[in-house]
Amino acid sequence: MKVEVYVTLKREVLDPQGDAVKRSLHELGHKGVTSARVGKYIELEVADGTDPAAIRAMCEQLLANGVIEDFRFELS
Amino acid sequence: MKVEVYVTLKREVLDPQGDAVKRSLHELGHKGVTSARVGKYIELEVADGTDPAAIRAMCEQLLANGVIEDFRFELS
């Protein structure tokens, strides 16, 4: 079973990497970009029937830093 | 207009970060995880009506390294 996990910085946390991306896109001529935020996209293969609560635990224990990051995941 | 960009390592490229994630999940007791791949998830705010071809150009020019990475994006 495939699990897609999205880890993003909380809105109130500064994102210097995203700012650098935005600046670079502007320098490349893409002036319409008003915001860029960089997060993580993690693809997991887990045993069929894995409890979503276990996925949530993986996120909370390892994949996301709850102090500065949010996460969400989709099973497919 | 919001754009979500997913950048993933090509299947044939080794992913040591993903391997470390898998190993750590096993050590935390999540033995059912058979694979972990770590990519990037980039949220952009762009001007309404931006041509998808421009988004594709951003990915090819900056956001993804075409030698080792694939990308896809969704407009919302």
mmCIF file of C-alpha atoms in Angstrom:
data_model
loop_
_atom_site.group_PDB
_atom_site.id
_atom_site.type_symbol
_atom_site.label_atom_id
_atom_site.label_comp_id
_atom_site.label_asym_id
_atom_site.label_seq_id
_atom_site.Cartn_x
_atom_site.Cartn_y
_atom_site.Cartn_z
ATOM 1 C CA MET A 1 0.000 0.000 0.000
ATOM 2 C CA LYS A 2 1.340 3.371 -0.946
ATOM 3 C CA VAL A 3 1.263 6.322 1.418
ATOM 4 C CA GLU A 4 2.027 9.874 0.381
ATOM 5 C CA VAL A 5 3.076 12.191 3.193
ATOM 6 C CA TYR A 6 3.244 15.960 2.815
ATOM 7 C CA VAL A 7 5.270 17.895 5.365
ATOM 8 C CA THR A 8 5.026 21.674 5.275
ATOM 9 C CA LEU A 9 6.343 24.465 7.427
ATOM 10 C CA LYS A 10 3.687 26.064 9.589
ATOM 11 C CA ARG A 11 2.412 29.307 8.126
ATOM 12 C CA GLU A 12 3.990 31.437 10.855
ATOM 13 C CA VAL A 13 7.463 29.923 10.362
ATOM 14 C CA LEU A 14 9.865 31.779 8.081
ATOM 15 C CA ASP A 15 10.956 29.824 5.014
ATOM 16 C CA PRO A 16 14.306 31.140 3.757
ATOM 17 C CA GLN A 17 14.580 28.283 1.243
ATOM 18 C CA GLY A 18 11.207 29.235 -0.198
ATOM 19 C CA ASP A 19 12.248 32.877 -0.339
ATOM 20 C CA ALA A 20 15.388 31.913 -2.262
ATOM 21 C CA VAL A 21 13.257 29.903 -4.698
ATOM 22 C CA LYS A 22 10.944 32.871 -5.237
ATOM 23 C CA ARG A 23 13.871 35.231 -5.797
ATOM 24 C CA SER A 24 15.500 32.838 -8.259
ATOM 25 C CA LEU A 25 12.238 32.413 -10.188
ATOM 26 C CA HIS A 26 11.957 36.191 -10.439
ATOM 27 C CA GLU A 27 15.519 36.391 -11.743
ATOM 28 C CA LEU A 28 14.563 33.801 -14.366
ATOM 29 C CA GLY A 29 11.729 36.072 -15.487
ATOM 30 C CA HIS A 30 8.829 34.461 -13.643
ATOM 31 C CA LYS A 31 7.728 37.714 -12.019
ATOM 32 C CA GLY A 32 4.209 36.455 -11.320
ATOM 33 C CA VAL A 33 5.350 34.249 -8.451
ATOM 34 C CA THR A 34 4.290 35.900 -5.210
ATOM 35 C CA SER A 35 5.116 33.135 -2.775
ATOM 36 C CA ALA A 36 7.096 29.905 -2.619
ATOM 37 C CA ARG A 37 7.168 27.483 0.293
ATOM 38 C CA VAL A 38 9.304 24.360 0.260
ATOM 39 C CA GLY A 39 8.228 21.229 2.047
ATOM 40 C CA LYS A 40 8.820 17.505 1.888
ATOM 41 C CA TYR A 41 6.981 14.847 -0.052
ATOM 42 C CA ILE A 42 7.587 11.352 1.270
ATOM 43 C CA GLU A 43 6.400 8.192 -0.472
ATOM 44 C CA LEU A 44 6.126 5.124 1.746
ATOM 45 C CA GLU A 45 5.312 1.554 0.884
ATOM 46 C CA VAL A 46 3.656 -0.074 3.870
ATOM 47 C CA ALA A 47 1.980 -3.407 4.513
ATOM 48 C CA ASP A 48 -1.579 -3.601 3.183
ATOM 49 C CA GLY A 49 -4.097 -2.802 5.861
ATOM 50 C CA THR A 50 -1.753 -0.651 7.915
ATOM 51 C CA ASP A 51 -3.779 1.403 10.365
ATOM 52 C CA PRO A 52 -3.835 5.102 9.492
ATOM 53 C CA ALA A 53 -3.102 5.695 13.167
ATOM 54 C CA ALA A 54 0.263 4.007 12.592
ATOM 55 C CA ILE A 55 0.960 6.356 9.695
ATOM 56 C CA ARG A 56 0.077 9.284 11.913
ATOM 57 C CA ALA A 57 2.489 7.974 14.531
ATOM 58 C CA MET A 58 5.276 7.739 11.930
ATOM 59 C CA CYS A 59 4.691 11.375 11.035
ATOM 60 C CA GLU A 60 4.614 12.548 14.615
ATOM 61 C CA GLN A 61 7.609 10.465 15.705
ATOM 62 C CA LEU A 62 9.929 10.995 12.764
ATOM 63 C CA LEU A 63 8.732 12.528 9.524
ATOM 64 C CA ALA A 64 7.536 15.906 10.761
ATOM 65 C CA ASN A 65 8.774 18.199 13.478
ATOM 66 C CA GLY A 66 5.558 19.169 15.204
ATOM 67 C CA VAL A 67 7.031 22.384 16.568
ATOM 68 C CA ILE A 68 7.516 23.984 13.171
ATOM 69 C CA GLU A 69 5.874 21.643 10.667
ATOM 70 C CA ASP A 70 2.422 20.388 9.745
ATOM 71 C CA PHE A 71 1.767 17.121 7.951
ATOM 72 C CA ARG A 72 -0.965 15.353 6.089
ATOM 73 C CA PHE A 73 -1.028 12.009 4.325
ATOM 74 C CA GLU A 74 -3.020 10.082 1.770
ATOM 75 C CA LEU A 75 -3.348 6.327 1.432
ATOM 76 C CA SER A 76 -3.666 4.901 -2.045
ATOM 77 C CA MET B 1 -3.544 30.840 -8.008
ATOM 78 C CA LYS B 2 -1.934 28.056 -6.071
ATOM 79 C CA VAL B 3 0.408 25.560 -7.678
ATOM 80 C CA GLU B 4 1.620 22.416 -5.975
ATOM 81 C CA VAL B 5 4.837 20.962 -7.363
ATOM 82 C CA TYR B 6 6.065 17.467 -6.522
ATOM 83 C CA VAL B 7 9.701 16.677 -7.177
ATOM 84 C CA THR B 8 10.786 13.075 -6.803
ATOM 85 C CA LEU B 9 13.993 11.201 -7.445
ATOM 86 C CA LYS B 10 13.867 9.040 -10.544
ATOM 87 C CA ARG B 11 13.207 5.399 -9.735
ATOM 88 C CA GLU B 12 16.706 4.319 -10.766
ATOM 89 C CA VAL B 13 18.436 6.877 -8.533
ATOM 90 C CA LEU B 14 19.526 5.718 -5.097
ATOM 91 C CA ASP B 15 17.866 7.557 -2.217
ATOM 92 C CA PRO B 16 20.048 7.355 0.908
ATOM 93 C CA GLN B 17 17.810 9.804 2.749
ATOM 94 C CA GLY B 18 14.827 7.567 2.059
ATOM 95 C CA ASP B 19 16.784 4.534 3.202
ATOM 96 C CA ALA B 20 17.632 6.313 6.450
ATOM 97 C CA VAL B 21 13.954 7.137 6.956
ATOM 98 C CA LYS B 22 12.977 3.516 6.392
ATOM 99 C CA ARG B 23 15.628 2.289 8.820
ATOM 100 C CA SER B 24 14.563 4.778 11.465
ATOM 101 C CA LEU B 25 10.902 3.794 11.068
ATOM 102 C CA HIS B 26 11.883 0.159 11.556
ATOM 103 C CA GLU B 27 13.799 1.077 14.691
ATOM 104 C CA LEU B 28 10.676 2.831 15.960
ATOM 105 C CA GLY B 29 8.746 -0.406 15.477
ATOM 106 C CA HIS B 30 7.112 0.300 12.127
ATOM 107 C CA LYS B 31 8.370 -2.904 10.550
ATOM 108 C CA GLY B 32 5.759 -2.898 7.803
ATOM 109 C CA VAL B 33 7.481 -0.112 5.906
ATOM 110 C CA THR B 34 9.168 -1.635 2.877
ATOM 111 C CA SER B 35 10.208 1.511 1.069
ATOM 112 C CA ALA B 36 10.632 5.220 1.714
ATOM 113 C CA ARG B 37 11.505 7.848 -0.870
ATOM 114 C CA VAL B 38 11.986 11.491 0.036
ATOM 115 C CA GLY B 39 11.123 14.238 -2.416
ATOM 116 C CA LYS B 40 10.171 17.875 -2.345
ATOM 117 C CA TYR B 41 6.763 19.479 -2.164
ATOM 118 C CA ILE B 42 6.745 23.101 -3.297
ATOM 119 C CA GLU B 43 3.755 25.412 -2.956
ATOM 120 C CA LEU B 44 3.777 28.421 -5.252
ATOM 121 C CA GLU B 45 1.414 31.361 -5.455
ATOM 122 C CA VAL B 46 1.376 32.647 -9.014
ATOM 123 C CA ALA B 47 -0.652 35.223 -10.902
ATOM 124 C CA ASP B 48 -4.113 34.021 -11.911
ATOM 125 C CA GLY B 49 -4.146 32.686 -15.435
ATOM 126 C CA THR B 50 -0.475 31.749 -15.486
ATOM 127 C CA ASP B 51 0.154 29.402 -18.392
ATOM 128 C CA PRO B 52 0.918 25.838 -17.283
ATOM 129 C CA ALA B 53 3.795 25.985 -19.752
ATOM 130 C CA ALA B 54 5.350 28.665 -17.537
ATOM 131 C CA ILE B 55 5.007 26.388 -14.508
ATOM 132 C CA ARG B 56 6.644 23.607 -16.479
ATOM 133 C CA ALA B 57 9.488 25.989 -17.347
ATOM 134 C CA MET B 58 9.968 26.875 -13.666
ATOM 135 C CA CYS B 59 10.268 23.191 -12.850
ATOM 136 C CA GLU B 60 12.716 22.493 -15.645
ATOM 137 C CA GLN B 61 14.823 25.590 -15.031
ATOM 138 C CA LEU B 62 15.010 25.570 -11.258
ATOM 139 C CA LEU B 63 12.782 23.361 -9.159
ATOM 140 C CA ALA B 64 13.807 19.950 -10.453
ATOM 141 C CA ASN B 65 17.101 18.569 -11.654
ATOM 142 C CA GLY B 66 16.074 16.731 -14.812
ATOM 143 C CA VAL B 67 19.082 14.430 -14.655
ATOM 144 C CA ILE B 68 18.018 12.728 -11.446
ATOM 145 C CA GLU B 69 14.542 14.028 -10.656
ATOM 146 C CA ASP B 70 11.024 13.872 -12.062
ATOM 147 C CA PHE B 71 8.360 16.463 -11.373
ATOM 148 C CA ARG B 72 4.638 16.933 -11.673
ATOM 149 C CA PHE B 73 2.408 19.801 -10.663
ATOM 150 C CA GLU B 74 -1.215 20.601 -9.971
ATOM 151 C CA LEU B 75 -2.969 23.929 -10.352
ATOM 152 C CA SER B 76 -5.723 24.759 -7.895
#
